Amino acid sequence: MSQRGRPRTFDRDDALRRAMELFWEKGYGGASLADLTETMGINSPSLYAAFGSKQALFDEAVDLYARTESPEIWEALSVEPTARDAVASFLRLTALSFSRPGKPAGCLIVLGALHDSDASAEACAALRRHRAENVEAVRARLERGIAEGDVPAGTDCETVARFFLTVQQGMSIQARDGATRERLHALAEGAMAAWDGLVGATATR
Amino acid sequence: MSQRGRPRTFDRDDALRRAMELFWEKGYGGASLADLTETMGINSPSLYAAFGSKQALFDEAVDLYARTESPEIWEALSVEPTARDAVASFLRLTALSFSRPGKPAGCLIVLGALHDSDASAEACAALRRHRAENVEAVRARLERGIAEGDVPAGTDCETVARFFLTVQQGMSIQARDGATRERLHALAEGAMAAWDGLVGATATR
DNA sequence: ATGATTATGTATCGATCATTACATAATGGA
DNA sequence: TCCATTATGTAATGATCGATACATAATCAT
C-alpha cells in the first residue's frame, strides 16, 4: 500500500529527536508549543497532524529516549558477569550518559515532569512508570545474581535495587547542578562502596 | 512609628505558609497565581501588595521552608558527637521529613524548580544556591570530624558530602514516587553502608 | 485530466498566564 | 472632621498557553 496525499516535507524521526532533546532540557511543562515548533522546524498544524498532541509527542519522545539514549546502561545489566559488576557498570555508564557534551545533563525520565498536580499529570505518570521499570530491571539482575551464586541468598533485592536507583536519580540533580563527569563518576564509586554492607546486611545468614 | 492606612485583613505569615506548601506540592511553575490566591485566601492585588511578585513570594516561601521545615536535620549535624553519627542522623531525619502525613513528599529545595530555561530561571537559581549551601554544611561537618579525629585525615570531604547529598536528593524523587517512610529509612541505612569505604578510600594513608 | 487524500502556512481560537488600574473602604494623624 | 495612607474587591491588561479552522498545495488512484 503506497502513501496517498501530499507527502510531508520534514523528517518525522528527526523532528521527534529534536523534540526529545527539548523536553530533556526544559521538561514537559517548560517546553512550550512555540519552543517545540521552532526547534522542530515545523508549524503547529504539522506537529498535531504528525504526533496528535503535546502529550502524545512527549510520550513518543520518552520512548525514543529510553530506546536510543544510553541503552548500554541497561545492556550492561545482562552483559556483566556478576550482579556487582553489572551495578558498577550501570552506575559508571550513567555518569557518562549524564555528562555528554552537547546534550542536556541528567536524565529525561527523572527530570521531565515531577509534579503531577498540574496539566502534566499524564506525563508525570508515564515517567513514573519508566522509573518503576528501571527499579525492576536492577532488581531482576540482583535476583539473577542470587540464582548464579554471586549474591548472598536472601538478599533483599528490591531494597538494594531501590538504593542504587535512588543514587542514579540523585545523580540527575547533581548533573543539572553542574557536576562534572569526574564528580558523577565519584558518586558512582561512592555508591558501590555500599555494596558489601547492603547485600550483606539484608541477607539472611 | 505606628502603622498607617487600612490594616490588612489576613495573616501574612499564615498566607505565606500556605503558599509555601503549595509551591512545595506543585513547584514554582506548577503553582499558578490563581492557585496561590485561592490557597492563601486572598485576591491577587493583596498578594502583590504584601509580597511583591510571584518570584518574591517564592523566595520568601523557600526561606520559610528552610527555616521551619525539619531544621532538626541540620541541627543534627552539630549535635551528634561524630561525623558518622551526624550524617546517619541527617539521613534518618531526612527520611522522616520527606514522609510526613499531610505534607507534600520530598523536598521543596530539590523539587521546586529544576529547569532554569523557562520563566523560573531565578527560582531555579535560588534553589541551586540552597543545595550548594547544604553540601557545604555537610562538608564542614566532615572537616570538623577530621579536626576532632573521628574522620581519617586526608578524607575528601567535598566528595563524601556530595555523595550523601546525592542520596538525599534521590530520596526526594523516591518520596514523590510514593516511597513509604520505611523505604526511605532503608535508603538512609543503605547510604551509611558506604561510609567506611568512602572515608577510607578517599583518605591519604 | 479529475477527484480523493493528505500536508502546509496563516491566522486565530478560547483559556489561562502573571500583573495591574481603579474605585472604594478602613485606618491614623492633624 | 478632614486628609493622607494603605488595603480590598472587581475587573481588566497584554502575553502566552495548547490546539484548530480554513484555504491552498502537492501527491496518488482512476
PDB file of N, CA, C and O in Angstrom, chain B residues 73-143:
ATOM      1  N   ILE B  73      17.104  18.382  60.929  1.00  0.00           N
ATOM      2  CA  ILE B  73      18.028  17.690  60.030  1.00  0.00           C
ATOM      3  C   ILE B  73      19.404  18.345  60.079  1.00  0.00           C
ATOM      4  O   ILE B  73      20.435  17.670  60.131  1.00  0.00           O
ATOM      5  N   TRP B  74      19.403  19.666  60.101  1.00  0.00           N
ATOM      6  CA  TRP B  74      20.675  20.401  60.068  1.00  0.00           C
ATOM      7  C   TRP B  74      21.236  20.601  61.456  1.00  0.00           C
ATOM      8  O   TRP B  74      22.462  20.683  61.628  1.00  0.00           O
ATOM      9  N   GLU B  75      20.343  20.649  62.449  1.00  0.00           N
ATOM     10  CA  GLU B  75      20.835  20.739  63.822  1.00  0.00           C
ATOM     11  C   GLU B  75      21.585  19.466  64.198  1.00  0.00           C
ATOM     12  O   GLU B  75      22.544  19.510  64.965  1.00  0.00           O
ATOM     13  N   ALA B  76      21.131  18.346  63.625  1.00  0.00           N
ATOM     14  CA  ALA B  76      21.792  17.075  63.935  1.00  0.00           C
ATOM     15  C   ALA B  76      23.270  17.123  63.569  1.00  0.00           C
ATOM     16  O   ALA B  76      24.100  16.481  64.224  1.00  0.00           O
ATOM     17  N   LEU B  77      23.588  17.874  62.546  1.00  0.00           N
ATOM     18  CA  LEU B  77      24.995  17.926  62.117  1.00  0.00           C
ATOM     19  C   LEU B  77      25.892  18.449  63.233  1.00  0.00           C
ATOM     20  O   LEU B  77      27.012  17.965  63.415  1.00  0.00           O
ATOM     21  N   SER B  78      25.395  19.424  63.988  1.00  0.00           N
ATOM     22  CA  SER B  78      26.234  19.972  65.051  1.00  0.00           C
ATOM     23  C   SER B  78      26.035  19.244  66.370  1.00  0.00           C
ATOM     24  O   SER B  78      26.934  19.205  67.207  1.00  0.00           O
ATOM     25  N   VAL B  79      24.861  18.637  66.540  1.00  0.00           N
ATOM     26  CA  VAL B  79      24.559  17.995  67.818  1.00  0.00           C
ATOM     27  C   VAL B  79      25.242  16.640  67.965  1.00  0.00           C
ATOM     28  O   VAL B  79      25.803  16.323  69.022  1.00  0.00           O
ATOM     29  N   GLU B  80      25.218  15.844  66.932  1.00  0.00           N
ATOM     30  CA  GLU B  80      25.774  14.489  67.027  1.00  0.00           C
ATOM     31  C   GLU B  80      27.289  14.546  67.289  1.00  0.00           C
ATOM     32  O   GLU B  80      27.984  15.407  66.748  1.00  0.00           O
ATOM     33  N   PRO B  81      27.767  13.613  68.082  1.00  0.00           N
ATOM     34  CA  PRO B  81      29.161  13.686  68.554  1.00  0.00           C
ATOM     35  C   PRO B  81      30.210  13.396  67.489  1.00  0.00           C
ATOM     36  O   PRO B  81      31.300  13.961  67.548  1.00  0.00           O
ATOM     37  N   THR B  82      29.887  12.526  66.535  1.00  0.00           N
ATOM     38  CA  THR B  82      30.856  12.221  65.482  1.00  0.00           C
ATOM     39  C   THR B  82      30.265  12.548  64.116  1.00  0.00           C
ATOM     40  O   THR B  82      29.052  12.665  63.962  1.00  0.00           O
ATOM     41  N   ALA B  83      31.149  12.670  63.136  1.00  0.00           N
ATOM     42  CA  ALA B  83      30.687  12.973  61.775  1.00  0.00           C
ATOM     43  C   ALA B  83      29.807  11.851  61.257  1.00  0.00           C
ATOM     44  O   ALA B  83      28.798  12.086  60.599  1.00  0.00           O
ATOM     45  N   ARG B  84      30.185  10.618  61.563  1.00  0.00           N
ATOM     46  CA  ARG B  84      29.375   9.490  61.109  1.00  0.00           C
ATOM     47  C   ARG B  84      27.977   9.509  61.726  1.00  0.00           C
ATOM     48  O   ARG B  84      26.984   9.339  61.018  1.00  0.00           O
ATOM     49  N   ASP B  85      27.912   9.739  63.019  1.00  0.00           N
ATOM     50  CA  ASP B  85      26.611   9.865  63.676  1.00  0.00           C
ATOM     51  C   ASP B  85      25.823  11.026  63.082  1.00  0.00           C
ATOM     52  O   ASP B  85      24.602  10.948  62.896  1.00  0.00           O
ATOM     53  N   ALA B  86      26.528  12.101  62.779  1.00  0.00           N
ATOM     54  CA  ALA B  86      25.865  13.291  62.243  1.00  0.00           C
ATOM     55  C   ALA B  86      25.215  12.987  60.894  1.00  0.00           C
ATOM     56  O   ALA B  86      24.052  13.321  60.658  1.00  0.00           O
ATOM     57  N   VAL B  87      25.971  12.331  60.009  1.00  0.00           N
ATOM     58  CA  VAL B  87      25.433  12.023  58.676  1.00  0.00           C
ATOM     59  C   VAL B  87      24.318  10.988  58.782  1.00  0.00           C
ATOM     60  O   VAL B  87      23.284  11.098  58.100  1.00  0.00           O
ATOM     61  N   ALA B  88      24.509   9.990  59.656  1.00  0.00           N
ATOM     62  CA  ALA B  88      23.466   8.976  59.830  1.00  0.00           C
ATOM     63  C   ALA B  88      22.177   9.617  60.314  1.00  0.00           C
ATOM     64  O   ALA B  88      21.085   9.320  59.811  1.00  0.00           O
ATOM     65  N   SER B  89      22.295  10.520  61.276  1.00  0.00           N
ATOM     66  CA  SER B  89      21.116  11.205  61.796  1.00  0.00           C
ATOM     67  C   SER B  89      20.514  12.118  60.735  1.00  0.00           C
ATOM     68  O   SER B  89      19.289  12.208  60.581  1.00  0.00           O
ATOM     69  N   PHE B  90      21.386  12.781  60.005  1.00  0.00           N
ATOM     70  CA  PHE B  90      20.968  13.660  58.895  1.00  0.00           C
ATOM     71  C   PHE B  90      20.082  12.898  57.907  1.00  0.00           C
ATOM     72  O   PHE B  90      19.011  13.374  57.510  1.00  0.00           O
ATOM     73  N   LEU B  91      20.487  11.707  57.540  1.00  0.00           N
ATOM     74  CA  LEU B  91      19.720  10.920  56.575  1.00  0.00           C
ATOM     75  C   LEU B  91      18.450  10.337  57.193  1.00  0.00           C
ATOM     76  O   LEU B  91      17.395  10.270  56.550  1.00  0.00           O
ATOM     77  N   ARG B  92      18.563   9.909  58.457  1.00  0.00           N
ATOM     78  CA  ARG B  92      17.398   9.326  59.117  1.00  0.00           C
ATOM     79  C   ARG B  92      16.301  10.376  59.287  1.00  0.00           C
ATOM     80  O   ARG B  92      15.134  10.126  59.010  1.00  0.00           O
ATOM     81  N   LEU B  93      16.699  11.586  59.689  1.00  0.00           N
ATOM     82  CA  LEU B  93      15.717  12.664  59.854  1.00  0.00           C
ATOM     83  C   LEU B  93      15.165  13.119  58.507  1.00  0.00           C
ATOM     84  O   LEU B  93      14.024  13.550  58.410  1.00  0.00           O
ATOM     85  N   THR B  94      15.987  13.001  57.476  1.00  0.00           N
ATOM     86  CA  THR B  94      15.503  13.303  56.125  1.00  0.00           C
ATOM     87  C   THR B  94      14.374  12.353  55.743  1.00  0.00           C
ATOM     88  O   THR B  94      13.342  12.770  55.201  1.00  0.00           O
ATOM     89  N   ALA B  95      14.571  11.068  56.042  1.00  0.00           N
ATOM     90  CA  ALA B  95      13.541  10.072  55.728  1.00  0.00           C
ATOM     91  C   ALA B  95      12.228  10.429  56.430  1.00  0.00           C
ATOM     92  O   ALA B  95      11.142  10.316  55.841  1.00  0.00           O
ATOM     93  N   LEU B  96      12.333  10.896  57.670  1.00  0.00           N
ATOM     94  CA  LEU B  96      11.120  11.309  58.391  1.00  0.00           C
ATOM     95  C   LEU B  96      10.490  12.521  57.721  1.00  0.00           C
ATOM     96  O   LEU B  96       9.289  12.565  57.455  1.00  0.00           O
ATOM     97  N   SER B  97      11.330  13.519  57.459  1.00  0.00           N
ATOM     98  CA  SER B  97      10.826  14.784  56.911  1.00  0.00           C
ATOM     99  C   SER B  97      10.148  14.608  55.559  1.00  0.00           C
ATOM    100  O   SER B  97       9.171  15.290  55.246  1.00  0.00           O
ATOM    101  N   PHE B  98      10.681  13.692  54.742  1.00  0.00           N
ATOM    102  CA  PHE B  98      10.156  13.513  53.391  1.00  0.00           C
ATOM    103  C   PHE B  98       8.866  12.691  53.359  1.00  0.00           C
ATOM    104  O   PHE B  98       8.280  12.504  52.297  1.00  0.00           O
ATOM    105  N   SER B  99       8.451  12.207  54.501  1.00  0.00           N
ATOM    106  CA  SER B  99       7.266  11.332  54.518  1.00  0.00           C
ATOM    107  C   SER B  99       6.324  11.724  55.644  1.00  0.00           C
ATOM    108  O   SER B  99       5.783  10.868  56.316  1.00  0.00           O
ATOM    109  N   ARG B 100       6.136  13.011  55.842  1.00  0.00           N
ATOM    110  CA  ARG B 100       5.223  13.456  56.891  1.00  0.00           C
ATOM    111  C   ARG B 100       3.792  13.440  56.372  1.00  0.00           C
ATOM    112  O   ARG B 100       3.488  14.059  55.357  1.00  0.00           O
ATOM    113  N   PRO B 101       2.909  12.748  57.112  1.00  0.00           N
ATOM    114  CA  PRO B 101       1.499  12.735  56.702  1.00  0.00           C
ATOM    115  C   PRO B 101       0.942  14.153  56.646  1.00  0.00           C
ATOM    116  O   PRO B 101       1.212  14.964  57.524  1.00  0.00           O
ATOM    117  N   GLY B 102       0.198  14.453  55.599  1.00  0.00           N
ATOM    118  CA  GLY B 102      -0.408  15.768  55.480  1.00  0.00           C
ATOM    119  C   GLY B 102       0.479  16.813  54.855  1.00  0.00           C
ATOM    120  O   GLY B 102       0.060  17.943  54.625  1.00  0.00           O
ATOM    121  N   LYS B 103       1.740  16.440  54.589  1.00  0.00           N
ATOM    122  CA  LYS B 103       2.659  17.384  53.939  1.00  0.00           C
ATOM    123  C   LYS B 103       3.138  16.783  52.626  1.00  0.00           C
ATOM    124  O   LYS B 103       3.207  15.561  52.488  1.00  0.00           O
ATOM    125  N   PRO B 104       3.482  17.625  51.663  1.00  0.00           N
ATOM    126  CA  PRO B 104       3.986  17.100  50.388  1.00  0.00           C
ATOM    127  C   PRO B 104       5.220  16.228  50.611  1.00  0.00           C
ATOM    128  O   PRO B 104       6.022  16.483  51.510  1.00  0.00           O
ATOM    129  N   ALA B 105       5.358  15.175  49.802  1.00  0.00           N
ATOM    130  CA  ALA B 105       6.507  14.284  49.921  1.00  0.00           C
ATOM    131  C   ALA B 105       7.733  14.923  49.294  1.00  0.00           C
ATOM    132  O   ALA B 105       7.637  15.697  48.350  1.00  0.00           O
ATOM    133  N   GLY B 106       8.898  14.591  49.848  1.00  0.00           N
ATOM    134  CA  GLY B 106      10.143  15.116  49.286  1.00  0.00           C
ATOM    135  C   GLY B 106      10.424  16.535  49.723  1.00  0.00           C
ATOM    136  O   GLY B 106       9.795  17.050  50.650  1.00  0.00           O
ATOM    137  N   CYS B 107      11.371  17.158  49.041  1.00  0.00           N
ATOM    138  CA  CYS B 107      11.946  18.428  49.493  1.00  0.00           C
ATOM    139  C   CYS B 107      11.693  19.554  48.500  1.00  0.00           C
ATOM    140  O   CYS B 107      11.940  19.414  47.307  1.00  0.00           O
ATOM    141  N   LEU B 108      11.205  20.675  49.023  1.00  0.00           N
ATOM    142  CA  LEU B 108      10.959  21.846  48.164  1.00  0.00           C
ATOM    143  C   LEU B 108      12.236  22.325  47.501  1.00  0.00           C
ATOM    144  O   LEU B 108      12.220  22.737  46.333  1.00  0.00           O
ATOM    145  N   ILE B 109      13.338  22.265  48.218  1.00  0.00           N
ATOM    146  CA  ILE B 109      14.611  22.765  47.683  1.00  0.00           C
ATOM    147  C   ILE B 109      15.052  21.954  46.459  1.00  0.00           C
ATOM    148  O   ILE B 109      15.709  22.469  45.558  1.00  0.00           O
ATOM    149  N   VAL B 110      14.671  20.694  46.426  1.00  0.00           N
ATOM    150  CA  VAL B 110      15.062  19.829  45.301  1.00  0.00           C
ATOM    151  C   VAL B 110      14.012  19.849  44.202  1.00  0.00           C
ATOM    152  O   VAL B 110      14.333  19.904  43.015  1.00  0.00           O
ATOM    153  N   LEU B 111      12.739  19.810  44.591  1.00  0.00           N
ATOM    154  CA  LEU B 111      11.668  19.617  43.620  1.00  0.00           C
ATOM    155  C   LEU B 111      11.019  20.909  43.144  1.00  0.00           C
ATOM    156  O   LEU B 111      10.228  20.894  42.210  1.00  0.00           O
ATOM    157  N   GLY B 112      11.376  22.038  43.752  1.00  0.00           N
ATOM    158  CA  GLY B 112      10.663  23.277  43.494  1.00  0.00           C
ATOM    159  C   GLY B 112      10.809  23.840  42.103  1.00  0.00           C
ATOM    160  O   GLY B 112       9.862  24.426  41.555  1.00  0.00           O
ATOM    161  N   ALA B 113      11.972  23.706  41.504  1.00  0.00           N
ATOM    162  CA  ALA B 113      12.219  24.262  40.161  1.00  0.00           C
ATOM    163  C   ALA B 113      13.525  23.686  39.629  1.00  0.00           C
ATOM    164  O   ALA B 113      14.601  24.107  40.037  1.00  0.00           O
ATOM    165  N   LEU B 114      13.407  22.762  38.708  1.00  0.00           N
ATOM    166  CA  LEU B 114      14.612  22.088  38.203  1.00  0.00           C
ATOM    167  C   LEU B 114      15.111  22.660  36.887  1.00  0.00           C
ATOM    168  O   LEU B 114      16.289  22.553  36.568  1.00  0.00           O
ATOM    169  N   HIS B 115      14.223  23.275  36.123  1.00  0.00           N
ATOM    170  CA  HIS B 115      14.617  23.730  34.792  1.00  0.00           C
ATOM    171  C   HIS B 115      14.779  25.242  34.779  1.00  0.00           C
ATOM    172  O   HIS B 115      13.841  25.971  35.055  1.00  0.00           O
ATOM    173  N   ASP B 116      15.967  25.691  34.445  1.00  0.00           N
ATOM    174  CA  ASP B 116      16.236  27.128  34.504  1.00  0.00           C
ATOM    175  C   ASP B 116      16.000  27.809  33.161  1.00  0.00           C
ATOM    176  O   ASP B 116      16.214  28.990  33.016  1.00  0.00           O
ATOM    177  N   SER B 117      15.545  27.069  32.170  1.00  0.00           N
ATOM    178  CA  SER B 117      15.447  27.656  30.836  1.00  0.00           C
ATOM    179  C   SER B 117      14.190  28.498  30.652  1.00  0.00           C
ATOM    180  O   SER B 117      14.152  29.369  29.814  1.00  0.00           O
ATOM    181  N   ASP B 118      13.184  28.267  31.441  1.00  0.00           N
ATOM    182  CA  ASP B 118      11.931  28.991  31.248  1.00  0.00           C
ATOM    183  C   ASP B 118      11.859  30.218  32.140  1.00  0.00           C
ATOM    184  O   ASP B 118      12.873  30.801  32.508  1.00  0.00           O
ATOM    185  N   ALA B 119      10.640  30.600  32.481  1.00  0.00           N
ATOM    186  CA  ALA B 119      10.432  31.803  33.282  1.00  0.00           C
ATOM    187  C   ALA B 119      10.861  31.606  34.728  1.00  0.00           C
ATOM    188  O   ALA B 119      10.950  32.550  35.484  1.00  0.00           O
ATOM    189  N   SER B 120      11.153  30.367  35.113  1.00  0.00           N
ATOM    190  CA  SER B 120      11.513  30.086  36.500  1.00  0.00           C
ATOM    191  C   SER B 120      13.018  30.055  36.706  1.00  0.00           C
ATOM    192  O   SER B 120      13.523  29.373  37.579  1.00  0.00           O
ATOM    193  N   ALA B 121      13.735  30.805  35.894  1.00  0.00           N
ATOM    194  CA  ALA B 121      15.195  30.781  35.971  1.00  0.00           C
ATOM    195  C   ALA B 121      15.686  31.258  37.340  1.00  0.00           C
ATOM    196  O   ALA B 121      16.584  30.654  37.930  1.00  0.00           O
ATOM    197  N   GLU B 122      15.082  32.321  37.828  1.00  0.00           N
ATOM    198  CA  GLU B 122      15.548  32.868  39.106  1.00  0.00           C
ATOM    199  C   GLU B 122      15.203  31.917  40.249  1.00  0.00           C
ATOM    200  O   GLU B 122      16.002  31.713  41.164  1.00  0.00           O
ATOM    201  N   ALA B 123      14.012  31.328  40.190  1.00  0.00           N
ATOM    202  CA  ALA B 123      13.622  30.358  41.211  1.00  0.00           C
ATOM    203  C   ALA B 123      14.585  29.179  41.210  1.00  0.00           C
ATOM    204  O   ALA B 123      15.024  28.711  42.264  1.00  0.00           O
ATOM    205  N   CYS B 124      14.929  28.708  40.023  1.00  0.00           N
ATOM    206  CA  CYS B 124      15.850  27.585  39.905  1.00  0.00           C
ATOM    207  C   CYS B 124      17.212  27.940  40.492  1.00  0.00           C
ATOM    208  O   CYS B 124      17.809  27.144  41.211  1.00  0.00           O
ATOM    209  N   ALA B 125      17.666  29.138  40.207  1.00  0.00           N
ATOM    210  CA  ALA B 125      18.974  29.564  40.715  1.00  0.00           C
ATOM    211  C   ALA B 125      18.964  29.661  42.235  1.00  0.00           C
ATOM    212  O   ALA B 125      19.937  29.281  42.899  1.00  0.00           O
ATOM    213  N   ALA B 126      17.856  30.148  42.786  1.00  0.00           N
ATOM    214  CA  ALA B 126      17.761  30.275  44.238  1.00  0.00           C
ATOM    215  C   ALA B 126      17.835  28.901  44.900  1.00  0.00           C
ATOM    216  O   ALA B 126      18.545  28.711  45.898  1.00  0.00           O
ATOM    217  N   LEU B 127      17.115  27.933  44.344  1.00  0.00           N
ATOM    218  CA  LEU B 127      17.144  26.586  44.915  1.00  0.00           C
ATOM    219  C   LEU B 127      18.534  25.980  44.768  1.00  0.00           C
ATOM    220  O   LEU B 127      19.013  25.284  45.662  1.00  0.00           O
ATOM    221  N   ARG B 128      19.165  26.225  43.652  1.00  0.00           N
ATOM    222  CA  ARG B 128      20.518  25.711  43.425  1.00  0.00           C
ATOM    223  C   ARG B 128      21.486  26.254  44.475  1.00  0.00           C
ATOM    224  O   ARG B 128      22.351  25.534  44.971  1.00  0.00           O
ATOM    225  N   ARG B 129      21.291  27.513  44.795  1.00  0.00           N
ATOM    226  CA  ARG B 129      22.113  28.121  45.840  1.00  0.00           C
ATOM    227  C   ARG B 129      21.895  27.403  47.173  1.00  0.00           C
ATOM    228  O   ARG B 129      22.855  27.094  47.888  1.00  0.00           O
ATOM    229  N   HIS B 130      20.649  27.118  47.495  1.00  0.00           N
ATOM    230  CA  HIS B 130      20.355  26.404  48.738  1.00  0.00           C
ATOM    231  C   HIS B 130      21.002  25.020  48.739  1.00  0.00           C
ATOM    232  O   HIS B 130      21.556  24.577  49.743  1.00  0.00           O
ATOM    233  N   ARG B 131      20.928  24.324  47.611  1.00  0.00           N
ATOM    234  CA  ARG B 131      21.523  22.983  47.549  1.00  0.00           C
ATOM    235  C   ARG B 131      23.026  23.046  47.745  1.00  0.00           C
ATOM    236  O   ARG B 131      23.623  22.178  48.397  1.00  0.00           O
ATOM    237  N   ALA B 132      23.640  24.094  47.197  1.00  0.00           N
ATOM    238  CA  ALA B 132      25.080  24.250  47.382  1.00  0.00           C
ATOM    239  C   ALA B 132      25.414  24.499  48.852  1.00  0.00           C
ATOM    240  O   ALA B 132      26.388  23.958  49.380  1.00  0.00           O
ATOM    241  N   GLU B 133      24.569  25.279  49.516  1.00  0.00           N
ATOM    242  CA  GLU B 133      24.772  25.524  50.948  1.00  0.00           C
ATOM    243  C   GLU B 133      24.664  24.223  51.732  1.00  0.00           C
ATOM    244  O   GLU B 133      25.393  24.003  52.701  1.00  0.00           O
ATOM    245  N   ASN B 134      23.738  23.366  51.319  1.00  0.00           N
ATOM    246  CA  ASN B 134      23.546  22.102  52.028  1.00  0.00           C
ATOM    247  C   ASN B 134      24.773  21.202  51.894  1.00  0.00           C
ATOM    248  O   ASN B 134      25.187  20.567  52.865  1.00  0.00           O
ATOM    249  N   VAL B 135      25.336  21.151  50.696  1.00  0.00           N
ATOM    250  CA  VAL B 135      26.565  20.381  50.516  1.00  0.00           C
ATOM    251  C   VAL B 135      27.650  20.942  51.432  1.00  0.00           C
ATOM    252  O   VAL B 135      28.369  20.205  52.109  1.00  0.00           O
ATOM    253  N   GLU B 136      27.734  22.257  51.461  1.00  0.00           N
ATOM    254  CA  GLU B 136      28.765  22.913  52.265  1.00  0.00           C
ATOM    255  C   GLU B 136      28.596  22.579  53.755  1.00  0.00           C
ATOM    256  O   GLU B 136      29.581  22.349  54.454  1.00  0.00           O
ATOM    257  N   ALA B 137      27.332  22.524  54.208  1.00  0.00           N
ATOM    258  CA  ALA B 137      27.096  22.229  55.624  1.00  0.00           C
ATOM    259  C   ALA B 137      27.603  20.842  55.990  1.00  0.00           C
ATOM    260  O   ALA B 137      28.240  20.653  57.033  1.00  0.00           O
ATOM    261  N   VAL B 138      27.338  19.867  55.134  1.00  0.00           N
ATOM    262  CA  VAL B 138      27.799  18.504  55.417  1.00  0.00           C
ATOM    263  C   VAL B 138      29.327  18.425  55.277  1.00  0.00           C
ATOM    264  O   VAL B 138      29.994  17.786  56.087  1.00  0.00           O
ATOM    265  N   ARG B 139      29.846  19.096  54.265  1.00  0.00           N
ATOM    266  CA  ARG B 139      31.291  19.094  54.079  1.00  0.00           C
ATOM    267  C   ARG B 139      31.989  19.673  55.321  1.00  0.00           C
ATOM    268  O   ARG B 139      32.968  19.110  55.823  1.00  0.00           O
ATOM    269  N   ALA B 140      31.442  20.773  55.841  1.00  0.00           N
ATOM    270  CA  ALA B 140      32.041  21.402  57.017  1.00  0.00           C
ATOM    271  C   ALA B 140      31.995  20.448  58.216  1.00  0.00           C
ATOM    272  O   ALA B 140      32.940  20.389  59.009  1.00  0.00           O
ATOM    273  N   ARG B 141      30.893  19.686  58.331  1.00  0.00           N
ATOM    274  CA  ARG B 141      30.790  18.746  59.446  1.00  0.00           C
ATOM    275  C   ARG B 141      31.833  17.642  59.329  1.00  0.00           C
ATOM    276  O   ARG B 141      32.379  17.173  60.336  1.00  0.00           O
ATOM    277  N   LEU B 142      32.100  17.228  58.089  1.00  0.00           N
ATOM    278  CA  LEU B 142      33.117  16.195  57.876  1.00  0.00           C
ATOM    279  C   LEU B 142      34.508  16.745  58.199  1.00  0.00           C
ATOM    280  O   LEU B 142      35.333  16.055  58.817  1.00  0.00           O
ATOM    281  N   GLU B 143      34.746  17.977  57.805  1.00  0.00           N
ATOM    282  CA  GLU B 143      36.036  18.610  58.148  1.00  0.00           C
ATOM    283  C   GLU B 143      36.221  18.664  59.665  1.00  0.00           C
ATOM    284  O   GLU B 143      37.308  18.410  60.189  1.00  0.00           O
TER     285      GLU B 143
END
